[in-house]
Amino acid sequence: MTEKDEQPQVDIFRDTPVRYLGYANEVGEAFRSIVSKSIVHSSYVVACGYVLADTAHKGVQVYQADSSVNKSKNLALSTADTLLWQGFASVIIPGFTINRLCASIRYLQEKSFKSSFRSPWVATIIGLASIPFIIHPIDNLVEYSMNTTYRQWTGYHPSKPLQST
């Protein structure tokens, strides 16, 4: 074994700060009450771009490494696995979670008698502060869900478990 073989391979999309680009839409959702809708929509473009970049990256890796007769099937399964995992773990579930959290806060603000609690920054700050707390539970939920559904149905399991930093 060489030194290169001993060091774990770093996945730029999962093991580095690039991973946080997948959470751009949560930042957009947290700022929804303060900024224009076009900025919120732009945050989804960034997050979806991240998802597509990781999907393409994983596809290229499988294409280059796989020399079996099932290369096309493995490529399709790998890219579908990545697209589903990232779509749910980086965009759909966290975006919905932050959106509903901030909407709930804004609802409570409307009912509040304290003017200091009515500032639009309250929902934004709470939304931003909650992002680090939802990342790992959502990633774990999506990982478990993928393992018990898609990966069971297709028989495909990534060689390296999908994890986030």
Steps between C-alpha positions, in 0.01 A plus 500: 500500500627844412448820696240606245300182569512553877355850501123520476375654178351845557169559327497870417119506499453321830817542708588866444331837550366468142226290668350820639408618149224241523354703785484830313124463466460478878677834530264634233201365693623659822522837322166458317323763712772759437615455139326476164372167371759509222779477758328205669458332159867571423598317818317194364695532174826484698382199705369314194823578314689340787276192482550466125877553531527223760282273288721558194814453712379165634398394149844581360665308784291189431550533124879520539530226762248245373617265227226240545235405247250678727677835464194682363272353766746586779537852361121548495459359852782710640380825350139431599614416854699823529225712345237358735718520810620853435160618380333393822789562744618832361200667340152358559489404868721774646341769281152392611614481863646851509208639300245360746707600804528860381132507398405380849714770658342765279154371598593529869637848432164608361334384824762660725441819693874573531618727222861386537391143417330622180825587323546295178854431618369275780377231258815538290736462795311200639491341153873551447584378850300180449682392182799336676260306722295350218781391267610173662153376602373559145807337342457198728127479423563512125783245529275263695212557257722437198639182659151364572337598170690587182816312589302192607289508185792548261770308684729801458708611797766769464850373572545783749205577726352838426579732787518868558749703695 
